[in-house]
Short mmCIF file of C-alpha atoms in Angstrom, two decimals:
data_model
loop_
_atom_site.label_atom_id
_atom_site.label_comp_id
_atom_site.label_asym_id
_atom_site.label_seq_id
_atom_site.Cartn_x
_atom_site.Cartn_y
_atom_site.Cartn_z
CA MET D 545 -45.68 -38.69 62.51
CA ALA D 546 -42.47 -38.45 60.22
CA PHE D 547 -39.94 -36.59 61.83
CA GLN D 548 -37.55 -33.85 60.38
CA CYS D 549 -35.02 -36.03 59.93
CA GLN D 550 -37.19 -38.28 57.52
CA ARG D 551 -38.65 -35.48 55.83
CA ASP D 552 -34.86 -34.05 55.36
CA SER D 553 -32.18 -36.50 56.19
CA TYR D 554 -29.44 -34.00 54.82
CA MET D 555 -30.85 -30.93 57.48
CA LYS D 556 -27.58 -30.29 60.13
CA GLU D 557 -28.82 -27.50 62.46
CA PHE D 558 -32.86 -27.42 63.89
CA VAL D 559 -35.04 -25.05 66.05
CA THR D 560 -38.17 -26.75 67.94
CA SER D 561 -39.57 -26.57 71.52
CA VAL D 562 -39.66 -28.87 74.28
CA VAL D 563 -42.94 -31.06 74.95
CA SER D 564 -41.94 -32.70 77.88
CA CYS D 565 -38.45 -33.94 80.01
CA LEU D 566 -38.92 -36.80 82.72
CA PRO D 567 -36.63 -38.50 84.96
CA ALA D 568 -34.89 -41.73 83.23
CA GLU D 569 -31.97 -43.89 83.78
CA ILE D 570 -30.58 -45.44 80.63
CA LYS D 571 -27.36 -47.91 80.45
CA LEU D 572 -24.62 -46.93 78.16
CA GLU D 573 -21.42 -49.07 77.08
CA SER D 574 -18.38 -47.46 78.51
CA ASN D 575 -14.63 -49.25 78.22
CA GLY D 576 -16.41 -52.82 77.25
CA LYS D 577 -18.92 -52.11 79.93
CA ARG D 578 -22.45 -51.09 80.29
CA GLU D 579 -23.21 -48.38 83.25
CA LYS D 580 -26.72 -47.06 84.42
CA VAL D 581 -26.57 -43.28 83.29
CA THR D 582 -29.20 -40.59 84.90
CA GLY D 583 -30.63 -38.10 83.05
CA PHE D 584 -33.94 -36.94 81.15
CA ASN D 585 -36.02 -38.29 78.26
CA VAL D 586 -37.08 -35.05 75.96
CA VAL D 587 -39.79 -35.34 73.66
CA LEU D 588 -39.48 -32.26 71.18
CA LYS D 589 -41.92 -30.51 68.83
CA ASP D 590 -40.09 -32.50 66.01
CA THR D 591 -36.13 -33.58 65.53
CA ILE D 592 -33.63 -33.85 62.99
CA LEU D 593 -31.84 -36.89 65.65
CA PHE D 594 -33.23 -39.94 63.94
CA PRO D 595 -34.31 -42.89 66.76
CA GLU D 596 -32.98 -46.32 66.31
CA GLY D 597 -35.05 -48.50 64.14
CA GLY D 598 -34.82 -50.43 60.69
CA GLY D 599 -31.48 -51.58 61.58
CA GLN D 600 -29.79 -48.16 61.82
CA PRO D 601 -28.41 -47.38 65.04
CA ASP D 602 -29.73 -43.17 66.22
CA ASP D 603 -28.13 -40.51 65.91
CA HIS D 604 -26.04 -38.20 68.03
CA GLY D 605 -25.85 -34.79 68.43
CA THR D 606 -26.90 -31.70 70.76
CA ILE D 607 -29.86 -30.37 72.57
CA GLU D 608 -28.02 -26.68 73.11
CA SER D 609 -24.97 -27.71 74.74
CA TRP D 610 -26.07 -31.00 75.55
CA PRO D 611 -24.62 -34.07 74.00
CA VAL D 612 -27.56 -36.04 73.27
CA LEU D 613 -26.55 -39.53 74.44
CA GLN D 614 -29.64 -42.03 72.97
CA VAL D 615 -32.37 -41.38 70.77
CA THR D 616 -34.87 -44.01 71.04
CA ARG D 617 -38.64 -44.07 69.69
CA GLN D 618 -41.80 -45.00 71.64
CA GLY D 619 -45.18 -45.35 69.50
CA PRO D 620 -45.11 -41.60 67.53
CA GLU D 621 -42.17 -39.70 69.93
CA ALA D 622 -38.57 -39.93 70.27
CA LEU D 623 -37.10 -39.64 73.10
CA HIS D 624 -33.83 -37.64 73.62
CA PHE D 625 -31.59 -38.67 76.73
CA ILE D 626 -29.71 -35.98 77.83
CA THR D 627 -28.06 -35.55 82.01
CA SER D 628 -29.69 -32.38 82.19
CA ALA D 629 -33.06 -30.76 82.78
CA LEU D 630 -35.25 -29.01 79.97
CA THR D 631 -38.76 -26.59 80.68
CA GLN D 632 -41.37 -27.69 78.83
CA GLY D 633 -41.99 -25.19 76.25
CA GLN D 634 -38.73 -24.15 76.13
CA GLU D 635 -37.41 -23.16 72.69
CA VAL D 636 -33.84 -25.37 71.64
CA LEU D 637 -31.77 -25.57 69.16
CA LEU D 638 -30.62 -29.13 67.90
CA LYS D 639 -27.51 -30.00 66.10
CA VAL D 640 -26.61 -33.22 64.43
CA ASP D 641 -23.27 -35.04 64.45
CA TRP D 642 -22.80 -35.21 60.68
CA GLU D 643 -20.09 -37.44 60.18
CA ARG D 644 -21.98 -40.26 62.08
CA ARG D 645 -25.46 -38.91 60.18
CA PHE D 646 -24.24 -39.30 56.47
CA ASP D 647 -22.11 -42.25 57.22
CA HIS D 648 -25.48 -43.99 58.42
CA MET D 649 -27.30 -42.29 55.67
CA GLN D 650 -24.43 -44.26 52.94
CA GLN D 651 -24.60 -47.74 54.53
CA HIS D 652 -28.34 -47.55 54.84
CA SER D 653 -28.79 -46.39 51.50
CA GLY D 654 -25.85 -48.80 49.95
CA GLN D 655 -28.28 -51.78 51.08
CA HIS D 656 -31.11 -50.98 49.71
CA LEU D 657 -29.09 -50.81 46.73
CA ILE D 658 -27.56 -54.14 47.01
CA THR D 659 -30.48 -56.01 48.27
CA ALA D 660 -32.34 -54.62 45.14
CA LEU D 661 -29.70 -56.08 42.76
CA ALA D 662 -29.29 -58.80 44.96
CA ASP D 663 -32.91 -59.64 43.98
CA SER D 664 -33.19 -59.03 40.49
CA MET D 665 -30.09 -60.19 39.62
CA PHE D 666 -29.54 -63.61 41.48
CA GLU D 667 -33.01 -63.59 43.22
CA TYR D 668 -31.41 -63.46 46.69
CA LYS D 669 -33.67 -61.94 48.87
CA THR D 670 -32.36 -60.00 51.94
CA THR D 671 -33.85 -61.62 55.36
CA SER D 672 -31.98 -59.24 57.64
CA TRP D 673 -29.17 -56.22 57.78
CA GLU D 674 -27.02 -54.75 60.32
CA LEU D 675 -25.38 -51.41 60.13
CA GLY D 676 -22.28 -52.15 62.15
CA ARG D 677 -19.40 -49.70 63.26
CA HIS D 678 -16.98 -50.51 60.98
CA ARG D 679 -18.50 -52.47 58.37
CA SER D 680 -22.52 -53.62 57.57
CA SER D 681 -24.01 -57.16 56.62
CA ILE D 682 -26.98 -58.25 54.43
CA GLU D 683 -28.37 -61.36 55.39
CA LEU D 684 -29.01 -63.33 51.64
CA ASP D 685 -31.87 -66.13 51.48
CA THR D 686 -29.05 -68.73 50.30
CA ALA D 687 -26.89 -71.09 51.27
CA THR D 688 -24.42 -70.44 49.07
CA VAL D 689 -23.17 -68.12 46.25
CA LYS D 690 -21.92 -69.14 42.95
CA PRO D 691 -17.97 -67.88 41.76
CA GLY D 692 -18.34 -64.55 40.33
CA GLU D 693 -21.50 -63.59 41.58
CA MET D 694 -20.39 -61.13 44.52
CA GLU D 695 -17.88 -59.34 41.55
CA ALA D 696 -20.77 -58.70 39.27
CA LEU D 697 -23.21 -57.76 41.81
CA GLU D 698 -20.44 -55.40 43.24
CA SER D 699 -19.91 -53.87 39.11
CA VAL D 700 -23.36 -53.29 38.80
CA VAL D 701 -24.14 -51.28 41.96
CA ASN D 702 -21.34 -48.97 41.41
CA GLU D 703 -22.59 -48.51 37.88
CA LYS D 704 -26.09 -47.31 39.19
CA ILE D 705 -23.85 -45.42 41.36
CA ARG D 706 -22.14 -43.44 38.34
CA ALA D 707 -25.42 -43.07 37.09
CA HIS D 708 -26.43 -40.20 39.26
CA ILE D 709 -29.86 -41.92 39.95
CA PRO D 710 -32.38 -40.00 42.23
CA VAL D 711 -33.70 -41.08 45.88
CA SER D 712 -36.89 -39.94 46.77
CA VAL D 713 -39.11 -40.20 50.12
CA GLN D 714 -42.93 -40.59 49.85
CA PHE D 715 -45.17 -40.95 51.92
CA LEU D 716 -48.30 -42.95 51.24
CA SER D 717 -51.74 -43.83 53.30
CA ILE D 718 -51.87 -47.79 54.36
CA ASP D 719 -54.58 -48.14 52.06
CA ASP D 720 -52.74 -46.83 48.81
CA PRO D 721 -52.72 -49.13 46.16
CA ALA D 722 -49.06 -48.56 45.09
CA VAL D 723 -48.61 -50.09 49.07
CA GLU D 724 -48.53 -52.91 47.48
CA LYS D 725 -46.05 -52.81 45.18
CA VAL D 726 -43.79 -51.69 47.37
CA ARG D 727 -41.13 -54.57 49.06
CA SER D 728 -41.57 -54.32 52.73
CA ARG D 729 -40.44 -56.87 55.82
CA GLY D 730 -43.30 -55.60 57.43
CA LEU D 731 -44.42 -52.65 59.68
CA PRO D 732 -43.84 -52.52 63.63
CA ASP D 733 -46.79 -53.49 65.08
CA ASP D 734 -47.15 -49.76 66.81
CA HIS D 735 -47.17 -48.04 63.54
CA ALA D 736 -49.48 -45.20 63.10
CA GLY D 737 -50.00 -42.83 60.12
CA PRO D 738 -48.56 -42.60 56.55
CA ILE D 739 -46.12 -44.86 55.11
CA ARG D 740 -42.74 -43.89 54.28
CA ILE D 741 -41.08 -45.27 51.20
CA ILE D 742 -37.62 -45.04 49.77
CA ASP D 743 -37.61 -44.84 46.25
CA ILE D 744 -34.06 -45.06 44.06
CA GLU D 745 -35.10 -44.51 40.76
CA GLY D 746 -36.02 -47.14 38.41
CA VAL D 747 -34.38 -49.80 40.49
CA ASP D 748 -36.05 -50.03 44.00
CA ALA D 749 -39.11 -49.06 46.25
CA ASN D 750 -39.23 -49.95 49.79
CA MET D 751 -40.59 -49.11 53.53
CA CYS D 752 -38.18 -47.93 55.58
CA CYS D 753 -38.12 -45.34 58.66
CA GLY D 754 -34.08 -44.48 58.00
CA THR D 755 -32.28 -42.07 56.82
CA HIS D 756 -31.22 -41.92 53.41
CA VAL D 757 -28.78 -40.12 50.39
CA SER D 758 -31.12 -38.03 47.93
CA ASN D 759 -29.09 -39.51 44.66
CA LEU D 760 -26.94 -42.60 44.70
CA SER D 761 -23.94 -40.68 43.59
CA HIS D 762 -23.97 -39.50 46.67
CA LEU D 763 -22.94 -42.86 47.73
CA GLN D 764 -19.20 -42.26 46.00
CA VAL D 765 -18.44 -46.16 46.05
CA ILE D 766 -19.73 -49.56 47.47
CA LYS D 767 -17.14 -52.15 47.93
CA ILE D 768 -18.62 -55.78 48.62
CA LEU D 769 -15.64 -57.28 50.88
CA GLY D 770 -17.02 -60.75 50.61
CA THR D 771 -19.22 -63.51 51.87
CA GLU D 772 -19.14 -65.25 55.30
CA LYS D 773 -21.84 -68.53 56.14
CA GLY D 774 -24.45 -67.23 57.92
CA LYS D 775 -27.26 -69.19 59.83
CA LYS D 776 -28.95 -72.13 58.65
CA ASN D 777 -29.19 -71.63 55.10
CA LYS D 778 -28.21 -67.85 54.99
CA THR D 779 -25.01 -66.09 53.37
CA ASN D 780 -23.70 -62.83 55.44
CA LEU D 781 -22.50 -60.21 52.45
CA ILE D 782 -19.90 -57.74 53.76
CA PHE D 783 -19.64 -54.08 52.43
CA LEU D 784 -18.90 -50.68 53.09
CA ALA D 785 -20.06 -48.29 51.29
CA GLY D 786 -18.72 -44.17 50.65
CA ASN D 787 -16.19 -42.61 53.11
CA ARG D 788 -15.56 -46.20 55.02
CA VAL D 789 -14.55 -47.42 51.48
CA LEU D 790 -11.84 -44.85 51.72
CA LYS D 791 -10.54 -45.16 55.25
CA TYR D 792 -10.51 -48.88 54.33
CA ALA D 793 -8.48 -48.20 51.74
CA GLU D 794 -6.00 -45.76 54.11
CA LYS D 795 -6.07 -48.08 56.91
CA SER D 796 -4.84 -50.84 53.74
CA TYR D 797 -1.84 -48.78 52.93
CA ILE D 798 -0.81 -48.34 56.00
CA THR D 799 -0.58 -51.65 57.29
CA GLU D 800 0.80 -52.71 53.81
CA LYS D 801 3.77 -50.39 54.05
CA SER D 802 3.94 -51.27 57.64
CA LEU D 803 4.72 -55.05 56.67
CA THR D 804 6.82 -54.27 53.82
CA ALA D 805 9.13 -52.57 56.19
CA LEU D 806 8.89 -55.63 58.47
CA LEU D 807 9.38 -58.29 55.81
CA LYS D 808 11.01 -56.91 53.67
CA THR D 809 9.25 -58.00 50.73
CA MET D 810 6.89 -56.03 47.97
CA PRO D 811 3.20 -56.25 48.95
CA GLU D 812 2.44 -59.30 46.60
CA GLU D 813 4.76 -61.63 48.39
CA HIS D 814 3.55 -60.91 51.91
CA VAL D 815 1.58 -63.84 52.06
CA ASP D 816 4.71 -66.03 50.92
CA ALA D 817 7.03 -64.34 53.24
CA VAL D 818 4.32 -64.87 56.40
CA ASP D 819 3.68 -68.64 55.24
CA LYS D 820 7.77 -68.88 55.59
CA ILE D 821 7.99 -67.35 59.01
CA GLN D 822 5.50 -69.56 60.43
CA LYS D 823 6.71 -72.82 59.10
CA THR D 824 9.87 -71.99 60.50
CA MET D 825 8.40 -71.32 63.78
CA LYS D 826 6.78 -74.65 63.76
CA ARG D 827 10.19 -76.25 62.75
CA LEU D 828 12.03 -74.04 65.22
CA GLN D 829 9.49 -75.00 68.22
CA LYS D 830 9.58 -78.52 67.39
CA SER D 831 13.18 -78.13 67.96
CA ASN D 832 13.10 -76.13 71.19
CA LEU D 833 10.35 -78.96 72.41
CA THR D 834 13.07 -81.84 72.10
CA ILE D 835 15.68 -79.50 74.19
CA LEU D 836 13.28 -78.63 77.03
CA ARG D 837 12.68 -82.45 77.35
CA ASN D 838 16.26 -83.70 77.07
CA MET D 839 17.07 -80.56 79.66
CA ALA D 840 14.37 -81.79 82.09
CA VAL D 841 15.69 -85.55 81.86
CA LEU D 842 19.02 -84.56 82.42
CA ILE D 843 17.95 -81.97 85.64
CA ALA D 844 16.53 -85.11 87.13
CA GLN D 845 19.37 -87.26 86.71
CA ASN D 846 21.87 -84.80 88.13
CA PHE D 847 19.76 -84.97 91.15
CA LYS D 848 19.72 -88.62 91.21
CA SER D 849 23.58 -89.47 91.10
CA GLN D 850 23.58 -86.83 94.28
CA PRO D 851 25.07 -89.54 96.47
CA ASP D 852 23.71 -87.14 99.28
CA ARG D 853 20.49 -85.64 97.48
CA GLY D 854 17.99 -86.09 100.29
CA SER D 855 14.21 -86.49 100.07
CA PHE D 856 13.19 -82.65 98.57
CA PHE D 857 13.67 -81.32 95.22
CA SER D 858 12.73 -77.88 94.26
CA LEU D 859 13.50 -75.80 90.96
CA HIS D 860 12.14 -72.52 89.65
CA LYS D 861 12.82 -72.06 85.61
CA CYS D 862 12.09 -69.23 83.82
CA VAL D 863 11.07 -71.21 80.79
CA CYS D 864 10.51 -68.90 77.75
CA LEU D 865 10.20 -71.03 74.82
CA TYR D 866 6.74 -70.12 73.70
CA LEU D 867 5.56 -73.72 73.51
CA LYS D 868 2.03 -74.59 74.17
CA ASP D 869 1.69 -76.95 77.27
CA GLY D 870 5.76 -77.05 77.07
CA ASP D 871 5.80 -75.85 80.76
CA ASN D 872 3.85 -78.40 82.01
CA GLU D 873 5.65 -81.18 79.79
CA PHE D 874 8.97 -79.49 81.72
CA MET D 875 7.72 -80.31 85.03
CA ASN D 876 5.96 -83.16 84.65
CA ILE D 877 9.06 -84.90 82.88
CA ILE D 878 11.19 -84.00 86.24
CA ALA D 879 8.79 -85.40 88.47
CA ASN D 880 7.89 -88.61 86.64
CA GLU D 881 11.80 -88.89 86.44
CA ILE D 882 13.26 -88.81 89.96
CA GLY D 883 10.01 -90.26 90.92
CA PHE D 884 8.19 -89.18 94.08
CA GLN D 885 6.91 -92.84 96.20
CA ASP D 886 9.93 -91.01 98.45
CA THR D 887 10.70 -87.78 97.47
CA VAL D 888 9.07 -84.42 97.84
CA ILE D 889 9.07 -81.85 94.46
CA PHE D 890 8.60 -78.54 94.09
CA LEU D 891 8.34 -77.14 90.50
CA THR D 892 7.72 -73.66 89.10
CA VAL D 893 7.98 -72.15 86.05
CA GLY D 894 7.25 -68.20 84.83
CA GLU D 895 8.55 -65.03 85.71
CA GLU D 896 10.29 -64.78 88.90
CA LYS D 897 7.42 -62.48 90.96
CA GLY D 898 4.81 -62.66 88.42
CA ALA D 899 2.37 -65.30 87.04
CA GLY D 900 3.24 -68.86 85.98
CA LEU D 901 3.07 -72.58 86.69
CA PHE D 902 3.51 -74.67 89.78
CA LEU D 903 3.69 -78.73 90.30
CA ILE D 904 4.12 -80.30 94.18
CA ALA D 905 4.45 -84.33 93.96
CA GLY D 906 5.50 -86.76 96.57
CA PRO D 907 3.76 -89.55 99.15
CA GLU D 908 0.14 -89.16 98.46
CA ASP D 909 -0.95 -87.91 102.00
CA ILE D 910 1.39 -84.91 102.11
CA ILE D 911 0.82 -83.75 98.78
CA ALA D 912 -2.93 -83.83 99.31
CA ALA D 913 -2.71 -81.00 102.37
CA LEU D 914 -0.07 -79.52 101.08
CA GLY D 915 -1.33 -78.53 97.65
CA PRO D 916 -4.33 -76.15 98.49
CA GLN D 917 -1.96 -74.41 100.93
CA VAL D 918 0.33 -73.86 97.82
CA SER D 919 -2.19 -72.81 95.65
CA GLU D 920 -3.10 -70.35 97.92
CA LEU D 921 0.74 -68.97 98.97
CA LEU D 922 0.85 -68.36 95.39
CA GLN D 923 -2.52 -66.94 94.33
CA GLY D 924 -3.48 -69.85 92.06
CA LYS D 925 -5.95 -72.55 91.47
CA GLY D 926 -4.57 -75.91 91.22
CA SER D 927 -6.06 -79.84 91.76
CA GLY D 928 -4.44 -82.95 91.89
CA LYS D 929 -4.61 -87.32 92.62
CA GLY D 930 -1.94 -89.85 92.91
CA GLY D 931 0.20 -87.61 94.70
CA ARG D 932 0.54 -84.70 91.98
CA PHE D 933 -0.78 -81.54 92.64
CA GLN D 934 -0.28 -78.51 89.91
CA GLY D 935 -1.93 -75.36 88.31
CA LYS D 936 -1.78 -71.61 87.45
CA ALA D 937 0.24 -69.25 90.08
CA ASN D 938 -1.26 -65.96 90.03
CA SER D 939 1.95 -64.51 91.11
CA LEU D 940 5.24 -66.39 92.55
CA ALA D 941 6.23 -63.80 95.07
CA LYS D 942 5.70 -66.17 98.15
CA ARG D 943 7.59 -68.56 96.34
CA ALA D 944 10.27 -68.78 99.00
CA GLU D 945 7.62 -69.08 101.53
CA ALA D 946 5.68 -71.79 99.50
CA GLU D 947 9.35 -73.98 98.77
CA ALA D 948 9.99 -73.95 102.99
CA LEU D 949 6.23 -74.86 103.76
CA VAL D 950 6.70 -78.18 101.29
CA GLN D 951 10.70 -78.64 102.65
CA GLU D 952 9.48 -78.72 105.91
CA CYS D 953 6.88 -80.92 105.33
CA SER D 954 9.15 -83.20 103.36
CA ARG D 955 11.61 -83.34 106.62
CA ARG D 956 8.42 -83.85 109.25
CA HIS D 957 7.79 -86.95 106.69
CA SER D 958 11.22 -88.16 106.52
CA ALA D 959 11.84 -88.16 110.29
CA GLY D 960 8.31 -89.85 111.08
CA GLU D 961 6.36 -87.23 112.69
CA GLU D 962 3.87 -87.20 110.46
#
């Protein structure tokens, strides 16, 4: 059975009646997590809300005032999930989220057009596609595409859009000879009833359950952003259709204006400007690393030059030079320069009461016992061997307490109490 949304994809409101309403539970994404939601699966006599299928996400909308949170297909029926119960036989008003629906129509019809022309122009077959939130992709059955092919494909695609070519929906019986001439990736196992055909006049005829525009001119424009390497011997073609192209252009312009203001250059010079900044940053990082190493050596030498230095050394530094592994290297140079056979060393780097890194070094028997205790005080994790224990601290708020613990262990060791 075809739903009303498949017979007329442009219908925005529809009055129908409730066939059944049963308790249900689904998982919906919320703040990046999938959470359980309890409610009801409503089956209607007919619907203008498309259930997910054929690579196309489901519609959003309302039944009366209740938001429809999910629409799925179960055999010949569409299940509308809402959080309030409805009465069997109750007459209800459906409204579709038109912005979302029309966007899906543009992307899906755009995919049919690109797929048909990629096949006829270059014999690149489509093996799958995805209608994404921000951009869509078509998986082509080719390991590579040749230079200039995507530009040529985009040009012809937009010629067809400007040609105002009609797109029609046909329903054929499964034993109709015309079905043999239709492009298809196969029917669902639970399919029943007539075969639905989307016919782009003179361009393509394809089995499909999704919602589509009635004329290619409604696509407005298609932009092929490029291709990416796909699965084994496949290529993913990335595209935008209709309003998504306009939104992409607007977002790109806003980004361009911001970069122009920040870089003080014209748009065509942005790439060169960023390249120069990155090269300068690399030179500065190299210079800063040299300074960091020299500073670590001087700190160690200064301690070793003190006649009454004792057998304990502690230091906290906020080393904010944005060097990968620079802080760890800073601590290890100090430990190596001082030597920790007879000296217990406690070093930390990072924010005063925030996250950071720590290192303790000294006689192996002391450090093996101290390491886990210090790690616990700093709410961190670490490991070590050979008289050295280091790791990440989630909080340096108890650094003073950790330092007192290490210093006391050092004193007792020097006094021969341990």
